[in-house]
PDB file of C-alpha atoms in Angstrom:
ATOM      1  CA  MET A 353     129.299 138.069  99.782  1.00 50.00           C
ATOM      2  CA  GLY A 354     126.992 138.604 102.738  1.00 58.00           C
ATOM      3  CA  THR A 355     126.106 135.833 105.136  1.00 65.00           C
ATOM      4  CA  GLY A 356     122.434 136.112 104.211  1.00 83.00           C
ATOM      5  CA  LEU A 357     123.150 135.633 100.518  1.00 82.00           C
ATOM      6  CA  ARG A 358     125.404 132.651 101.194  1.00 84.00           C
ATOM      7  CA  GLU A 359     122.723 131.005 103.311  1.00 87.00           C
ATOM      8  CA  ARG A 360     120.105 131.562 100.616  1.00 88.00           C
ATOM      9  CA  GLN A 361     122.409 130.056  98.025  1.00 88.00           C
ATOM     10  CA  LYS A 362     123.088 127.041 100.243  1.00 90.00           C
ATOM     11  CA  LEU A 363     119.371 126.551 100.836  1.00 89.00           C
ATOM     12  CA  ALA A 364     118.624 126.840  97.118  1.00 92.00           C
ATOM     13  CA  ARG A 365     121.350 124.296  96.324  1.00 94.00           C
ATOM     14  CA  HIS A 366     120.015 121.979  99.027  1.00 93.00           C
ATOM     15  CA  GLU A 367     116.498 122.163  97.592  1.00 92.00           C
ATOM     16  CA  ARG A 368     117.768 121.648  94.039  1.00 95.00           C
ATOM     17  CA  ILE A 369     119.607 118.490  95.055  1.00 97.00           C
ATOM     18  CA  VAL A 370     116.585 117.100  96.930  1.00 95.00           C
ATOM     19  CA  THR A 371     114.230 117.850  94.042  1.00 94.00           C
ATOM     20  CA  ALA A 372     116.565 116.215  91.530  1.00 96.00           C
ATOM     21  CA  ALA A 373     116.978 113.165  93.763  1.00 97.00           C
ATOM     22  CA  ILE A 374     113.274 112.638  94.388  1.00 96.00           C
ATOM     23  CA  ASP A 375     112.507 113.060  90.683  1.00 96.00           C
ATOM     24  CA  LEU A 376     115.022 110.334  89.859  1.00 97.00           C
ATOM     25  CA  PHE A 377     113.838 108.061  92.669  1.00 97.00           C
ATOM     26  CA  VAL A 378     110.235 108.353  91.477  1.00 96.00           C
ATOM     27  CA  GLU A 379     111.201 107.663  87.873  1.00 96.00           C
ATOM     28  CA  GLN A 380     113.766 104.891  88.376  1.00 96.00           C
ATOM     29  CA  GLY A 381     113.393 103.605  91.919  1.00 95.00           C
ATOM     30  CA  PHE A 382     115.638 104.422  94.850  1.00 96.00           C
ATOM     31  CA  ASP A 383     117.980 101.453  94.456  1.00 94.00           C
ATOM     32  CA  ALA A 384     118.635 102.122  90.761  1.00 96.00           C
ATOM     33  CA  VAL A 385     119.803 105.708  91.258  1.00 97.00           C
ATOM     34  CA  ARG A 386     123.416 106.530  92.123  1.00 97.00           C
ATOM     35  CA  VAL A 387     124.615 109.631  93.926  1.00 97.00           C
ATOM     36  CA  VAL A 388     126.523 110.574  90.782  1.00 97.00           C
ATOM     37  CA  ASP A 389     123.202 110.530  88.904  1.00 98.00           C
ATOM     38  CA  VAL A 390     121.711 112.917  91.446  1.00 98.00           C
ATOM     39  CA  ALA A 391     124.723 115.200  91.177  1.00 97.00           C
ATOM     40  CA  GLU A 392     124.450 115.305  87.404  1.00 97.00           C
ATOM     41  CA  ALA A 393     120.727 116.066  87.501  1.00 97.00           C
ATOM     42  CA  ALA A 394     121.252 118.812  90.095  1.00 96.00           C
ATOM     43  CA  GLU A 395     124.254 120.209  88.191  1.00 95.00           C
ATOM     44  CA  VAL A 396     126.620 119.888  91.136  1.00 96.00           C
ATOM     45  CA  SER A 397     129.560 117.628  91.920  1.00 96.00           C
ATOM     46  CA  PRO A 398     129.104 114.319  93.778  1.00 96.00           C
ATOM     47  CA  GLY A 399     131.213 115.833  96.553  1.00 96.00           C
ATOM     48  CA  THR A 400     128.706 118.649  96.930  1.00 96.00           C
ATOM     49  CA  VAL A 401     125.882 116.129  97.283  1.00 97.00           C
ATOM     50  CA  TYR A 402     127.802 114.326 100.024  1.00 96.00           C
ATOM     51  CA  ASN A 403     128.538 117.624 101.764  1.00 95.00           C
ATOM     52  CA  TYR A 404     124.807 118.146 102.178  1.00 94.00           C
ATOM     53  CA  PHE A 405     123.748 114.494 102.482  1.00 94.00           C
ATOM     54  CA  PRO A 406     126.273 112.016 103.963  1.00 94.00           C
ATOM     55  CA  THR A 407     124.294 109.015 102.652  1.00 93.00           C
ATOM     56  CA  LYS A 408     121.910 108.441  99.776  1.00 95.00           C
ATOM     57  CA  GLU A 409     119.144 107.729 102.291  1.00 95.00           C
ATOM     58  CA  ASP A 410     119.613 111.213 103.731  1.00 94.00           C
ATOM     59  CA  LEU A 411     118.325 112.611 100.432  1.00 95.00           C
ATOM     60  CA  VAL A 412     114.929 111.257 101.499  1.00 95.00           C
ATOM     61  CA  PHE A 413     115.189 111.597 105.291  1.00 93.00           C
ATOM     62  CA  GLY A 414     117.147 114.825 105.572  1.00 84.00           C
ATOM     63  CA  GLY A 415     114.561 116.423 107.860  1.00 83.00           C
ATOM     64  CA  SER A 416     114.250 113.519 110.283  1.00 86.00           C
ATOM     65  CA  ARG A 417     117.123 114.466 112.562  1.00 86.00           C
ATOM     66  CA  ALA A 418     115.981 118.086 112.769  1.00 89.00           C
ATOM     67  CA  PHE A 419     112.482 116.953 113.784  1.00 91.00           C
ATOM     68  CA  GLU A 420     113.932 114.503 116.305  1.00 94.00           C
ATOM     69  CA  GLN A 421     116.166 117.162 117.819  1.00 94.00           C
ATOM     70  CA  GLU A 422     113.293 119.634 118.057  1.00 95.00           C
ATOM     71  CA  LEU A 423     111.172 117.039 119.869  1.00 96.00           C
ATOM     72  CA  VAL A 424     113.897 116.067 122.337  1.00 96.00           C
ATOM     73  CA  ASP A 425     114.808 119.705 122.993  1.00 97.00           C
ATOM     74  CA  THR A 426     111.152 120.584 123.578  1.00 97.00           C
ATOM     75  CA  LEU A 427     110.704 117.797 126.111  1.00 97.00           C
ATOM     76  CA  ALA A 428     114.016 118.427 127.861  1.00 96.00           C
ATOM     77  CA  SER A 429     113.558 122.198 128.174  1.00 96.00           C
ATOM     78  CA  ARG A 430     109.965 122.218 129.395  1.00 96.00           C
ATOM     79  CA  PRO A 431     109.320 123.920 132.767  1.00 95.00           C
ATOM     80  CA  ALA A 432     109.640 121.603 135.749  1.00 89.00           C
ATOM     81  CA  GLN A 433     105.922 121.839 136.543  1.00 92.00           C
ATOM     82  CA  VAL A 434     104.867 120.748 133.034  1.00 94.00           C
ATOM     83  CA  PRO A 435     104.283 116.983 132.748  1.00 92.00           C
ATOM     84  CA  LEU A 436     106.106 115.198 129.946  1.00 94.00           C
ATOM     85  CA  LEU A 437     102.935 114.155 128.137  1.00 94.00           C
ATOM     86  CA  ASP A 438     101.561 117.704 128.237  1.00 95.00           C
ATOM     87  CA  ALA A 439     104.689 118.983 126.515  1.00 96.00           C
ATOM     88  CA  PHE A 440     104.522 116.115 124.034  1.00 96.00           C
ATOM     89  CA  ARG A 441     100.874 116.871 123.257  1.00 96.00           C
ATOM     90  CA  ARG A 442     101.570 120.540 122.580  1.00 95.00           C
ATOM     91  CA  PHE A 443     104.476 119.610 120.336  1.00 95.00           C
ATOM     92  CA  SER A 444     102.559 116.929 118.454  1.00 94.00           C
ATOM     93  CA  ILE A 445      99.366 118.788 117.610  1.00 92.00           C
ATOM     94  CA  ARG A 446     101.046 121.973 116.415  1.00 88.00           C
ATOM     95  CA  VAL A 447     100.468 122.556 112.703  1.00 84.00           C
ATOM     96  CA  ARG A 448     103.873 122.979 111.103  1.00 82.00           C
ATOM     97  CA  GLY A 449     105.767 122.744 107.840  1.00 81.00           C
ATOM     98  CA  ALA A 450     103.757 121.897 104.753  1.00 81.00           C
ATOM     99  CA  LEU A 451     100.523 121.654 106.748  1.00 85.00           C
ATOM    100  CA  ALA A 452     100.844 125.286 107.835  1.00 84.00           C
ATOM    101  CA  GLN A 453     100.828 126.510 104.237  1.00 83.00           C
ATOM    102  CA  GLN A 454      97.926 127.131 101.894  1.00 79.00           C
ATOM    103  CA  ASP A 455      99.884 125.919  98.879  1.00 83.00           C
ATOM    104  CA  GLN A 456      99.241 122.355  97.726  1.00 88.00           C
ATOM    105  CA  ALA A 457     102.730 121.997  96.202  1.00 89.00           C
ATOM    106  CA  PRO A 458     104.426 120.982  99.492  1.00 88.00           C
ATOM    107  CA  ILE A 459     101.784 118.278  99.960  1.00 91.00           C
ATOM    108  CA  GLN A 460     102.580 116.940  96.509  1.00 92.00           C
ATOM    109  CA  ALA A 461     106.248 116.867  97.497  1.00 91.00           C
ATOM    110  CA  ILE A 462     105.358 114.871 100.625  1.00 92.00           C
ATOM    111  CA  ALA A 463     103.391 112.444  98.458  1.00 95.00           C
ATOM    112  CA  ARG A 464     106.405 111.882  96.232  1.00 94.00           C
ATOM    113  CA  HIS A 465     108.626 111.267  99.258  1.00 94.00           C
ATOM    114  CA  ALA A 466     106.080 108.810 100.662  1.00 95.00           C
ATOM    115  CA  GLN A 467     105.867 106.952  97.347  1.00 95.00           C
ATOM    116  CA  VAL A 468     109.644 106.644  97.173  1.00 96.00           C
ATOM    117  CA  ILE A 469     109.781 105.219 100.713  1.00 96.00           C
ATOM    118  CA  ALA A 470     106.938 102.792 100.013  1.00 94.00           C
ATOM    119  CA  GLY A 471     108.799 101.460  96.984  1.00 94.00           C
ATOM    120  CA  SER A 472     112.093 100.749  98.745  1.00 95.00           C
ATOM    121  CA  PRO A 473     112.692  98.156 101.494  1.00 95.00           C
ATOM    122  CA  ALA A 474     115.979  99.932 102.288  1.00 93.00           C
ATOM    123  CA  LEU A 475     114.159 103.191 102.943  1.00 96.00           C
ATOM    124  CA  GLN A 476     111.464 101.468 104.985  1.00 95.00           C
ATOM    125  CA  LEU A 477     114.239 100.005 107.147  1.00 95.00           C
ATOM    126  CA  ARG A 478     115.835 103.442 107.486  1.00 94.00           C
ATOM    127  CA  ALA A 479     112.474 104.907 108.539  1.00 94.00           C
ATOM    128  CA  ARG A 480     112.162 102.301 111.283  1.00 94.00           C
ATOM    129  CA  GLN A 481     115.725 103.000 112.391  1.00 95.00           C
ATOM    130  CA  ASN A 482     114.959 106.713 112.584  1.00 94.00           C
ATOM    131  CA  PHE A 483     111.957 106.075 114.813  1.00 95.00           C
ATOM    132  CA  ASP A 484     113.979 103.631 116.929  1.00 96.00           C
ATOM    133  CA  ARG A 485     116.702 106.232 117.431  1.00 96.00           C
ATOM    134  CA  CYS A 486     114.150 108.841 118.452  1.00 96.00           C
ATOM    135  CA  THR A 487     112.508 106.360 120.826  1.00 97.00           C
ATOM    136  CA  GLU A 488     115.867 105.641 122.439  1.00 97.00           C
ATOM    137  CA  ARG A 489     116.543 109.333 123.030  1.00 97.00           C
ATOM    138  CA  VAL A 490     113.126 109.891 124.602  1.00 97.00           C
ATOM    139  CA  ALA A 491     113.555 106.810 126.803  1.00 97.00           C
ATOM    140  CA  GLU A 492     116.950 108.092 127.950  1.00 97.00           C
ATOM    141  CA  LEU A 493     115.358 111.445 128.785  1.00 96.00           C
ATOM    142  CA  ILE A 494     112.656 109.766 130.869  1.00 95.00           C
ATOM    143  CA  ILE A 495     115.244 107.712 132.754  1.00 95.00           C
ATOM    144  CA  ALA A 496     117.403 110.782 133.368  1.00 94.00           C
ATOM    145  CA  GLU A 497     114.442 112.726 134.739  1.00 92.00           C
ATOM    146  CA  ARG A 498     112.762 110.007 136.772  1.00 90.00           C
ATOM    147  CA  GLY A 499     115.750 108.055 138.016  1.00 88.00           C
ATOM    148  CA  ALA A 500     114.785 105.166 140.276  1.00 86.00           C
ATOM    149  CA  ALA A 501     111.082 106.065 139.990  1.00 89.00           C
ATOM    150  CA  VAL A 502     110.918 104.354 136.608  1.00 91.00           C
ATOM    151  CA  THR A 503     112.555 101.191 135.330  1.00 93.00           C
ATOM    152  CA  SER A 504     114.355 101.025 132.018  1.00 93.00           C
ATOM    153  CA  ALA A 505     111.590  98.805 130.662  1.00 94.00           C
ATOM    154  CA  GLN A 506     108.889 101.271 131.732  1.00 93.00           C
ATOM    155  CA  ALA A 507     110.759 104.149 130.116  1.00 95.00           C
ATOM    156  CA  TRP A 508     111.052 102.245 126.857  1.00 95.00           C
ATOM    157  CA  VAL A 509     107.356 101.322 126.861  1.00 94.00           C
ATOM    158  CA  ILE A 510     106.378 104.964 127.415  1.00 95.00           C
ATOM    159  CA  ALA A 511     108.811 106.240 124.781  1.00 96.00           C
ATOM    160  CA  ASN A 512     107.640 103.642 122.267  1.00 96.00           C
ATOM    161  CA  ALA A 513     104.041 104.680 122.813  1.00 96.00           C
ATOM    162  CA  MET A 514     104.893 108.358 122.382  1.00 96.00           C
ATOM    163  CA  ILE A 515     106.882 107.868 119.182  1.00 96.00           C
ATOM    164  CA  GLY A 516     104.170 105.511 117.977  1.00 96.00           C
ATOM    165  CA  VAL A 517     101.787 108.476 118.035  1.00 96.00           C
ATOM    166  CA  THR A 518     104.278 110.492 115.995  1.00 95.00           C
ATOM    167  CA  GLN A 519     104.625 107.665 113.493  1.00 95.00           C
ATOM    168  CA  THR A 520     100.862 107.275 113.221  1.00 95.00           C
ATOM    169  CA  MET A 521     100.405 110.971 112.507  1.00 95.00           C
ATOM    170  CA  GLN A 522     103.139 110.855 109.871  1.00 94.00           C
ATOM    171  CA  ASN A 523     101.496 107.846 108.231  1.00 95.00           C
ATOM    172  CA  ILE A 524      98.195 109.728 108.057  1.00 95.00           C
ATOM    173  CA  VAL A 525      99.880 112.688 106.379  1.00 95.00           C
ATOM    174  CA  HIS A 526     101.576 110.402 103.859  1.00 95.00           C
ATOM    175  CA  ARG A 527      98.383 108.510 103.054  1.00 96.00           C
ATOM    176  CA  LEU A 528      96.314 111.655 102.542  1.00 96.00           C
ATOM    177  CA  ALA A 529      99.095 113.379 100.603  1.00 95.00           C
ATOM    178  CA  ILE A 530      99.290 110.450  98.188  1.00 95.00           C
ATOM    179  CA  ALA A 531      95.504 110.735  97.790  1.00 96.00           C
ATOM    180  CA  ASP A 532      96.061 114.451  96.964  1.00 93.00           C
ATOM    181  CA  ARG A 533      93.667 115.647  99.644  1.00 94.00           C
ATOM    182  CA  PRO A 534      93.587 119.427 100.273  1.00 94.00           C
ATOM    183  CA  VAL A 535      96.170 120.668 102.745  1.00 92.00           C
ATOM    184  CA  THR A 536      93.489 122.052 105.079  1.00 92.00           C
ATOM    185  CA  GLU A 537      91.751 118.668 105.177  1.00 94.00           C
ATOM    186  CA  ILE A 538      95.017 116.881 105.913  1.00 94.00           C
ATOM    187  CA  ALA A 539      95.891 119.308 108.707  1.00 93.00           C
ATOM    188  CA  THR A 540      92.455 118.940 110.296  1.00 94.00           C
ATOM    189  CA  MET A 541      92.418 115.157 110.109  1.00 95.00           C
ATOM    190  CA  VAL A 542      95.951 114.599 111.374  1.00 95.00           C
ATOM    191  CA  ILE A 543      95.367 116.889 114.353  1.00 95.00           C
ATOM    192  CA  GLU A 544      92.042 115.202 115.182  1.00 95.00           C
ATOM    193  CA  GLU A 545      93.551 111.719 114.952  1.00 95.00           C
ATOM    194  CA  GLY A 546      96.599 112.883 116.875  1.00 94.00           C
ATOM    195  CA  ARG A 547      94.422 114.148 119.717  1.00 95.00           C
ATOM    196  CA  ARG A 548      92.572 110.833 119.888  1.00 95.00           C
ATOM    197  CA  ALA A 549      95.824 108.895 119.958  1.00 95.00           C
ATOM    198  CA  LEU A 550      97.225 111.185 122.655  1.00 95.00           C
ATOM    199  CA  ASP A 551      94.074 110.755 124.748  1.00 94.00           C
ATOM    200  CA  GLN A 552      94.531 106.985 124.580  1.00 92.00           C
ATOM    201  CA  LEU A 553      98.214 107.329 125.408  1.00 92.00           C
ATOM    202  CA  GLU A 554      97.530 109.438 128.487  1.00 90.00           C
ATOM    203  CA  ALA A 555      94.738 107.135 129.639  1.00 89.00           C
ATOM    204  CA  GLY A 556      97.019 104.126 129.302  1.00 84.00           C
ATOM    205  CA  ILE A 557     100.135 105.589 130.890  1.00 80.00           C
ATOM    206  CA  GLY A 558      98.741 108.059 133.375  1.00 64.00           C
ATOM    207  CA  GLU A 559     100.469 111.297 134.241  1.00 54.00           C
ATOM    208  CA  SER A 560     101.232 109.998 137.738  1.00 47.00           C
ATOM    209  CA  GLN A 561     104.085 108.003 136.240  1.00 54.00           C
ATOM    210  CA  LEU A 562     105.613 111.055 134.580  1.00 58.00           C
ATOM    211  CA  THR A 563     105.183 113.941 137.013  1.00 51.00           C
TER     212      THR A 563
END
């Protein structure tokens, strides 16, 4: 079996598990669904589910770590002459994922994810933990780059503000997806609001602190 075929099969299995899980979470609520229920609905073993998703929460937040890693890598690998906030702006206002497609189906999937999160205190806590972890990594990057030129408290304030923009943009996508707005409208609005938030961020922080 070729590597390409194996990867396609793994991706298809991954998507089947996620779809089955979200369907169950929407119907029954996140807390009421067991991993064994997801496995049965996806026609795989519970062990297979855990191979793809170490925790039940990962069935909802599976893409969070990939997004976080992409953000941190983008900031860390930027050219030396590029200010941190410039790199963050370019990363943040790039249309990606479901918003880059013309199909409304991915937006409907986002809406279902958002509804599941809104209905579960455990998932809302996990979402905050994800943002906190990302904030910590960005703060550590700022400290590593700036050294004595920035205090730990300053780095955390800057990182919190940056990830706050990311969280705000995500919230806009979720709200408009739940309202079933067209994908082009969502993409336009989230980019416009993101630019405004980034303008405020840069005005408040000032590039002089990060160059």
